[in-house]
PDB file of C-alpha atoms in Angstrom:
ATOM      1  CA  ASP A   1      36.542 317.267 147.465  1.00 63.00           C
ATOM      2  CA  GLY A   2      33.769 314.655 147.070  1.00 70.00           C
ATOM      3  CA  GLY A   3      31.714 314.557 144.021  1.00 93.00           C
ATOM      4  CA  ILE A   4      30.706 313.006 140.776  1.00 95.00           C
ATOM      5  CA  THR A   5      32.811 313.635 137.729  1.00 96.00           C
ATOM      6  CA  GLN A   6      31.793 313.129 134.051  1.00 97.00           C
ATOM      7  CA  SER A   7      34.188 313.193 131.148  1.00 95.00           C
ATOM      8  CA  PRO A   8      34.648 314.521 128.658  1.00 95.00           C
ATOM      9  CA  LYS A   9      32.540 317.584 128.709  1.00 95.00           C
ATOM     10  CA  TYR A  10      32.146 317.679 124.991  1.00 95.00           C
ATOM     11  CA  LEU A  11      32.260 314.560 122.676  1.00 94.00           C
ATOM     12  CA  PHE A  12      31.920 314.258 118.968  1.00 93.00           C
ATOM     13  CA  ARG A  13      31.322 310.990 117.255  1.00 90.00           C
ATOM     14  CA  LYS A  14      31.175 309.929 113.683  1.00 91.00           C
ATOM     15  CA  GLU A  15      28.129 307.862 112.594  1.00 88.00           C
ATOM     16  CA  GLY A  16      28.633 304.173 113.009  1.00 88.00           C
ATOM     17  CA  GLN A  17      31.093 304.573 115.941  1.00 92.00           C
ATOM     18  CA  ASN A  18      30.683 303.451 119.410  1.00 94.00           C
ATOM     19  CA  VAL A  19      31.680 305.861 122.160  1.00 95.00           C
ATOM     20  CA  THR A  20      31.964 305.671 125.949  1.00 96.00           C
ATOM     21  CA  LEU A  21      31.213 308.265 128.414  1.00 97.00           C
ATOM     22  CA  SER A  22      32.950 308.240 131.729  1.00 98.00           C
ATOM     23  CA  CYS A  23      31.268 308.717 135.223  1.00 98.00           C
ATOM     24  CA  GLU A  24      33.175 308.525 138.454  1.00 98.00           C
ATOM     25  CA  GLN A  25      32.076 309.245 141.943  1.00 97.00           C
ATOM     26  CA  ASN A  26      33.888 309.398 145.359  1.00 95.00           C
ATOM     27  CA  LEU A  27      30.957 309.767 147.534  1.00 92.00           C
ATOM     28  CA  ASN A  28      30.803 306.095 148.364  1.00 92.00           C
ATOM     29  CA  HIS A  29      27.311 305.827 146.804  1.00 90.00           C
ATOM     30  CA  ASP A  30      25.856 302.548 145.985  1.00 89.00           C
ATOM     31  CA  ALA A  31      23.527 303.702 143.297  1.00 90.00           C
ATOM     32  CA  MET A  32      24.344 305.261 140.019  1.00 93.00           C
ATOM     33  CA  TYR A  33      22.063 306.527 137.102  1.00 93.00           C
ATOM     34  CA  TRP A  34      22.473 307.605 133.469  1.00 96.00           C
ATOM     35  CA  TYR A  35      19.980 310.156 132.081  1.00 94.00           C
ATOM     36  CA  ARG A  36      19.539 311.571 128.714  1.00 96.00           C
ATOM     37  CA  GLN A  37      18.426 315.271 128.263  1.00 94.00           C
ATOM     38  CA  ASP A  38      16.928 316.609 125.057  1.00 91.00           C
ATOM     39  CA  PRO A  39      15.390 320.179 124.687  1.00 82.00           C
ATOM     40  CA  GLY A  40      11.927 320.157 126.069  1.00 74.00           C
ATOM     41  CA  GLN A  41      12.015 316.488 127.028  1.00 78.00           C
ATOM     42  CA  GLY A  42      13.226 316.764 130.620  1.00 83.00           C
ATOM     43  CA  LEU A  43      15.457 313.787 131.824  1.00 89.00           C
ATOM     44  CA  ARG A  44      14.880 310.324 130.674  1.00 90.00           C
ATOM     45  CA  LEU A  45      16.429 307.279 132.451  1.00 90.00           C
ATOM     46  CA  ILE A  46      18.824 305.192 130.341  1.00 95.00           C
ATOM     47  CA  TYR A  47      20.289 302.659 132.843  1.00 95.00           C
ATOM     48  CA  TYR A  48      20.807 302.560 136.571  1.00 92.00           C
ATOM     49  CA  SER A  49      22.803 300.260 138.960  1.00 93.00           C
ATOM     50  CA  GLN A  50      22.081 299.767 142.703  1.00 88.00           C
ATOM     51  CA  ILE A  51      25.135 297.583 143.454  1.00 89.00           C
ATOM     52  CA  VAL A  52      28.461 296.556 141.919  1.00 94.00           C
ATOM     53  CA  ASN A  53      28.135 293.992 139.015  1.00 95.00           C
ATOM     54  CA  ASP A  54      24.447 294.653 138.717  1.00 93.00           C
ATOM     55  CA  PHE A  55      22.359 297.151 136.511  1.00 94.00           C
ATOM     56  CA  GLN A  56      18.943 297.536 135.167  1.00 92.00           C
ATOM     57  CA  LYS A  57      17.472 299.030 131.936  1.00 93.00           C
ATOM     58  CA  GLY A  58      15.723 302.337 132.270  1.00 91.00           C
ATOM     59  CA  ASP A  59      12.977 303.772 129.920  1.00 88.00           C
ATOM     60  CA  ILE A  60      15.266 304.195 126.896  1.00 93.00           C
ATOM     61  CA  ALA A  61      18.065 301.714 127.151  1.00 96.00           C
ATOM     62  CA  GLU A  62      18.053 300.598 123.452  1.00 96.00           C
ATOM     63  CA  GLY A  63      21.256 301.437 121.788  1.00 96.00           C
ATOM     64  CA  TYR A  64      23.240 301.945 125.017  1.00 97.00           C
ATOM     65  CA  SER A  65      25.264 299.579 127.285  1.00 97.00           C
ATOM     66  CA  VAL A  66      26.789 300.025 130.658  1.00 98.00           C
ATOM     67  CA  SER A  67      29.144 298.239 133.212  1.00 98.00           C
ATOM     68  CA  ARG A  68      29.568 298.408 136.884  1.00 98.00           C
ATOM     69  CA  GLU A  69      32.777 296.638 137.796  1.00 97.00           C
ATOM     70  CA  LYS A  70      33.675 299.179 140.497  1.00 97.00           C
ATOM     71  CA  LYS A  71      31.564 301.014 142.983  1.00 96.00           C
ATOM     72  CA  GLU A  72      33.032 304.330 141.873  1.00 97.00           C
ATOM     73  CA  SER A  73      32.688 303.921 138.178  1.00 98.00           C
ATOM     74  CA  PHE A  74      29.561 303.606 135.817  1.00 98.00           C
ATOM     75  CA  PRO A  75      30.685 304.159 132.241  1.00 98.00           C
ATOM     76  CA  LEU A  76      28.004 304.448 129.489  1.00 98.00           C
ATOM     77  CA  THR A  77      28.644 303.225 125.899  1.00 97.00           C
ATOM     78  CA  VAL A  78      26.630 304.775 123.072  1.00 96.00           C
ATOM     79  CA  THR A  79      26.559 302.147 120.487  1.00 95.00           C
ATOM     80  CA  SER A  80      26.074 302.468 116.706  1.00 90.00           C
ATOM     81  CA  ALA A  81      22.530 301.049 117.182  1.00 89.00           C
ATOM     82  CA  GLN A  82      21.417 304.337 118.874  1.00 90.00           C
ATOM     83  CA  LYS A  83      19.687 306.084 116.042  1.00 88.00           C
ATOM     84  CA  ASN A  84      19.709 309.569 117.515  1.00 91.00           C
ATOM     85  CA  PRO A  85      22.509 309.881 119.961  1.00 94.00           C
ATOM     86  CA  THR A  86      23.148 313.630 119.915  1.00 95.00           C
ATOM     87  CA  ALA A  87      22.069 314.692 123.405  1.00 96.00           C
ATOM     88  CA  PHE A  88      23.168 315.910 126.751  1.00 96.00           C
ATOM     89  CA  TYR A  89      24.076 313.017 129.108  1.00 97.00           C
ATOM     90  CA  LEU A  90      23.944 313.200 132.790  1.00 96.00           C
ATOM     91  CA  CYS A  91      25.280 310.811 135.435  1.00 96.00           C
ATOM     92  CA  ALA A  92      23.915 310.771 138.937  1.00 94.00           C
ATOM     93  CA  SER A  93      24.617 308.802 142.144  1.00 92.00           C
ATOM     94  CA  SER A  94      22.762 308.326 145.343  1.00 87.00           C
ATOM     95  CA  ALA A  95      23.410 306.586 148.769  1.00 82.00           C
ATOM     96  CA  VAL A  96      20.426 304.459 148.816  1.00 69.00           C
ATOM     97  CA  PRO A  97      18.136 303.901 145.770  1.00 58.00           C
ATOM     98  CA  GLY A  98      15.383 306.604 146.317  1.00 51.00           C
ATOM     99  CA  GLN A  99      14.452 305.561 149.821  1.00 54.00           C
ATOM    100  CA  GLY A 100      14.422 308.967 151.449  1.00 54.00           C
ATOM    101  CA  ALA A 101      15.898 312.265 152.145  1.00 54.00           C
ATOM    102  CA  GLY A 102      19.736 312.283 152.393  1.00 55.00           C
ATOM    103  CA  THR A 103      19.528 309.755 149.518  1.00 62.00           C
ATOM    104  CA  GLU A 104      18.794 312.437 146.892  1.00 79.00           C
ATOM    105  CA  ALA A 105      20.632 312.073 143.629  1.00 85.00           C
ATOM    106  CA  PHE A 106      23.845 314.117 143.059  1.00 90.00           C
ATOM    107  CA  PHE A 107      24.573 314.946 139.368  1.00 94.00           C
ATOM    108  CA  GLY A 108      27.752 315.341 137.323  1.00 95.00           C
ATOM    109  CA  GLN A 109      28.188 318.241 134.994  1.00 95.00           C
ATOM    110  CA  GLY A 110      27.158 316.406 132.009  1.00 96.00           C
ATOM    111  CA  THR A 111      28.533 315.302 128.745  1.00 97.00           C
ATOM    112  CA  ARG A 112      27.447 316.947 125.402  1.00 96.00           C
ATOM    113  CA  LEU A 113      27.469 314.291 122.580  1.00 96.00           C
ATOM    114  CA  THR A 114      27.319 315.310 118.993  1.00 95.00           C
ATOM    115  CA  VAL A 115      27.250 313.086 116.089  1.00 91.00           C
ATOM    116  CA  VAL A 116      29.073 314.482 113.013  1.00 86.00           C
TER     117      VAL A 116
ATOM    118  CA  GLY B   1       1.214 305.658 136.800  1.00 50.00           C
ATOM    119  CA  GLU B   2       4.199 307.799 137.130  1.00 58.00           C
ATOM    120  CA  ASP B   3       4.130 311.238 135.762  1.00 82.00           C
ATOM    121  CA  VAL B   4       5.262 314.676 136.778  1.00 90.00           C
ATOM    122  CA  GLU B   5       3.988 317.767 135.163  1.00 93.00           C
ATOM    123  CA  GLN B   6       5.311 321.387 135.131  1.00 94.00           C
ATOM    124  CA  SER B   7       4.667 324.398 133.010  1.00 90.00           C
ATOM    125  CA  LEU B   8       7.666 325.056 130.612  1.00 90.00           C
ATOM    126  CA  PHE B   9       8.363 328.736 130.932  1.00 95.00           C
ATOM    127  CA  LEU B  10       7.983 331.446 133.639  1.00 97.00           C
ATOM    128  CA  SER B  11       9.170 335.166 133.300  1.00 97.00           C
ATOM    129  CA  VAL B  12       9.528 337.477 136.252  1.00 97.00           C
ATOM    130  CA  ARG B  13      11.065 340.869 137.007  1.00 97.00           C
ATOM    131  CA  GLU B  14      14.080 341.123 139.356  1.00 97.00           C
ATOM    132  CA  GLY B  15      12.914 341.533 143.011  1.00 97.00           C
ATOM    133  CA  ASP B  16       9.499 339.845 142.491  1.00 97.00           C
ATOM    134  CA  SER B  17       8.523 336.528 143.714  1.00 97.00           C
ATOM    135  CA  SER B  18       8.623 333.452 141.388  1.00 98.00           C
ATOM    136  CA  VAL B  19       6.230 330.502 141.809  1.00 98.00           C
ATOM    137  CA  ILE B  20       6.933 327.348 139.945  1.00 98.00           C
ATOM    138  CA  ASN B  21       4.298 324.704 140.051  1.00 97.00           C
ATOM    139  CA  CYS B  22       4.392 320.983 139.644  1.00 96.00           C
ATOM    140  CA  THR B  23       1.788 318.146 139.719  1.00 95.00           C
ATOM    141  CA  TYR B  24       2.510 314.623 140.226  1.00 90.00           C
ATOM    142  CA  THR B  25       0.341 311.531 139.912  1.00 83.00           C
ATOM    143  CA  ASP B  26       1.586 308.731 142.231  1.00 76.00           C
ATOM    144  CA  SER B  27       0.171 309.039 145.721  1.00 73.00           C
ATOM    145  CA  SER B  28       2.948 306.718 147.060  1.00 74.00           C
ATOM    146  CA  SER B  29       5.615 309.352 146.475  1.00 70.00           C
ATOM    147  CA  THR B  30       7.756 309.632 149.784  1.00 77.00           C
ATOM    148  CA  TYR B  31       9.945 312.552 148.848  1.00 84.00           C
ATOM    149  CA  LEU B  32       9.636 315.401 146.380  1.00 89.00           C
ATOM    150  CA  TYR B  33      12.547 317.312 145.183  1.00 92.00           C
ATOM    151  CA  TRP B  34      13.416 320.557 143.440  1.00 95.00           C
ATOM    152  CA  TYR B  35      16.600 320.700 141.312  1.00 95.00           C
ATOM    153  CA  LYS B  36      18.062 323.667 139.501  1.00 97.00           C
ATOM    154  CA  GLN B  37      20.033 323.418 136.232  1.00 95.00           C
ATOM    155  CA  GLU B  38      21.897 326.393 134.929  1.00 94.00           C
ATOM    156  CA  PRO B  39      23.038 326.351 131.150  1.00 89.00           C
ATOM    157  CA  GLY B  40      25.360 323.518 130.094  1.00 87.00           C
ATOM    158  CA  ALA B  41      25.607 322.197 133.617  1.00 91.00           C
ATOM    159  CA  GLY B  42      24.287 319.352 135.737  1.00 92.00           C
ATOM    160  CA  LEU B  43      21.419 319.399 138.213  1.00 93.00           C
ATOM    161  CA  GLN B  44      21.873 320.893 141.660  1.00 94.00           C
ATOM    162  CA  LEU B  45      19.571 319.935 144.416  1.00 92.00           C
ATOM    163  CA  LEU B  46      17.900 322.998 145.905  1.00 94.00           C
ATOM    164  CA  THR B  47      15.539 321.454 148.480  1.00 93.00           C
ATOM    165  CA  TYR B  48      13.226 318.583 149.169  1.00 90.00           C
ATOM    166  CA  ILE B  49      10.111 317.811 151.220  1.00 91.00           C
ATOM    167  CA  PHE B  50       8.899 314.680 152.779  1.00 87.00           C
ATOM    168  CA  SER B  51       5.310 313.700 151.805  1.00 84.00           C
ATOM    169  CA  ASN B  52       3.960 314.147 155.297  1.00 85.00           C
ATOM    170  CA  MET B  53       4.877 317.831 155.444  1.00 88.00           C
ATOM    171  CA  ASP B  54       2.838 320.765 154.091  1.00 91.00           C
ATOM    172  CA  MET B  55       5.597 323.339 153.863  1.00 95.00           C
ATOM    173  CA  LYS B  56       9.242 323.745 154.139  1.00 94.00           C
ATOM    174  CA  GLN B  57      11.233 326.990 154.105  1.00 95.00           C
ATOM    175  CA  ASP B  58      14.872 327.373 153.362  1.00 92.00           C
ATOM    176  CA  GLN B  59      16.138 331.123 153.193  1.00 95.00           C
ATOM    177  CA  ARG B  60      14.432 332.555 149.990  1.00 97.00           C
ATOM    178  CA  LEU B  61      12.902 329.181 148.934  1.00 97.00           C
ATOM    179  CA  THR B  62       9.493 328.029 150.261  1.00 97.00           C
ATOM    180  CA  VAL B  63       8.209 324.650 149.245  1.00 97.00           C
ATOM    181  CA  LEU B  64       4.426 324.124 149.516  1.00 97.00           C
ATOM    182  CA  LEU B  65       2.967 320.506 149.189  1.00 95.00           C
ATOM    183  CA  ASN B  66      -0.760 319.799 148.746  1.00 93.00           C
ATOM    184  CA  LYS B  67      -0.917 316.092 149.007  1.00 90.00           C
ATOM    185  CA  LYS B  68      -4.603 315.769 148.390  1.00 90.00           C
ATOM    186  CA  ASP B  69      -4.403 317.571 145.087  1.00 92.00           C
ATOM    187  CA  LYS B  70      -0.765 316.160 144.451  1.00 91.00           C
ATOM    188  CA  HIS B  71       0.426 319.718 143.839  1.00 94.00           C
ATOM    189  CA  LEU B  72       4.040 320.832 144.636  1.00 95.00           C
ATOM    190  CA  SER B  73       5.224 324.541 144.390  1.00 97.00           C
ATOM    191  CA  LEU B  74       8.402 326.384 144.681  1.00 98.00           C
ATOM    192  CA  ARG B  75       8.470 329.887 145.699  1.00 98.00           C
ATOM    193  CA  ILE B  76      11.547 332.004 145.221  1.00 98.00           C
ATOM    194  CA  ALA B  77      11.404 335.324 147.180  1.00 98.00           C
ATOM    195  CA  ASP B  78      13.209 338.537 145.918  1.00 98.00           C
ATOM    196  CA  THR B  79      14.005 336.733 142.651  1.00 98.00           C
ATOM    197  CA  GLN B  80      17.542 337.707 141.278  1.00 97.00           C
ATOM    198  CA  THR B  81      19.129 337.403 137.752  1.00 95.00           C
ATOM    199  CA  GLY B  82      21.251 334.606 139.041  1.00 95.00           C
ATOM    200  CA  ASP B  83      18.164 332.593 139.666  1.00 97.00           C
ATOM    201  CA  SER B  84      17.515 332.336 135.910  1.00 97.00           C
ATOM    202  CA  ALA B  85      17.756 328.595 135.185  1.00 96.00           C
ATOM    203  CA  ILE B  86      15.686 325.427 134.551  1.00 96.00           C
ATOM    204  CA  TYR B  87      14.012 324.150 137.544  1.00 97.00           C
ATOM    205  CA  PHE B  88      13.012 320.529 137.721  1.00 95.00           C
ATOM    206  CA  CYS B  89      10.417 318.832 140.120  1.00 94.00           C
ATOM    207  CA  ALA B  90      11.163 315.228 140.952  1.00 90.00           C
ATOM    208  CA  GLU B  91       9.480 312.510 142.916  1.00 86.00           C
ATOM    209  CA  SER B  92      10.851 309.496 144.623  1.00 80.00           C
ATOM    210  CA  ILE B  93       8.792 306.345 144.467  1.00 70.00           C
ATOM    211  CA  ARG B  94       9.684 303.139 146.491  1.00 58.00           C
ATOM    212  CA  ARG B  95       8.434 300.795 143.834  1.00 51.00           C
ATOM    213  CA  SER B  96      10.518 302.133 140.999  1.00 52.00           C
ATOM    214  CA  GLN B  97      13.769 300.673 142.276  1.00 53.00           C
ATOM    215  CA  GLY B  98      15.627 303.924 142.996  1.00 57.00           C
ATOM    216  CA  ASN B  99      14.693 306.042 140.098  1.00 68.00           C
ATOM    217  CA  LEU B 100      13.626 309.547 140.486  1.00 81.00           C
ATOM    218  CA  ILE B 101      10.799 310.720 138.173  1.00 84.00           C
ATOM    219  CA  PHE B 102      11.425 314.120 136.688  1.00 88.00           C
ATOM    220  CA  GLY B 103       9.222 316.734 135.176  1.00 91.00           C
ATOM    221  CA  LYS B 104      10.229 318.412 131.961  1.00 91.00           C
ATOM    222  CA  GLY B 105      11.677 321.457 133.768  1.00 94.00           C
ATOM    223  CA  THR B 106      10.401 325.076 133.950  1.00 96.00           C
ATOM    224  CA  LYS B 107      12.715 327.670 132.405  1.00 96.00           C
ATOM    225  CA  LEU B 108      12.750 330.713 134.707  1.00 97.00           C
ATOM    226  CA  SER B 109      13.755 334.018 133.099  1.00 97.00           C
ATOM    227  CA  VAL B 110      14.401 337.012 135.331  1.00 97.00           C
ATOM    228  CA  LYS B 111      14.339 340.336 133.676  1.00 94.00           C
ATOM    229  CA  PRO B 112      16.335 343.238 135.251  1.00 90.00           C
TER     230      PRO B 112
END
């Protein structure tokens, strides 16, 4: 089945450690996105990529890094520079970056990261 | 500027209609979306409307768009307990390089 898969579902990290969240899609979508969700905050964009080997910072990119070496994959690394990393992280993909219906974003099931 | 506003909570009784409201600020929005999020899960696209439409109906869902007032609403008829979730309004803006702008979400609670 086509879809977007995030792993792991739950992740625990010790303070000072980097951790990488996986996002894979088999929808043949060009664009991929990472969002952070905190209670009462809605979704905030961390990074997005419209094409392989290219990505752009979103609204809250500090303390995060990404790569886009393959069309299917857009991993997010939460670095030790991120001061408050405990949150729910959502990955999404779309066919064409926000240009119309049929290009709506499809979301993964999320990864809940907790710093211990 | 880009901003999407929603009320945070809505409580209804099973069988009643629910109306979730959203306002947006960017008049260049081309498409407006409604997403549903169940606890601990990702977002599921419910429906969308193109900015030159006034209304769209899809089974129990009715979307109304007032472009003059930049107001969007989602009506759920015959609300069921399974409709309890957070509902996000989102707008698609050509200028923002592919990003959807989301509201903070409305938590719908359905009481039996």
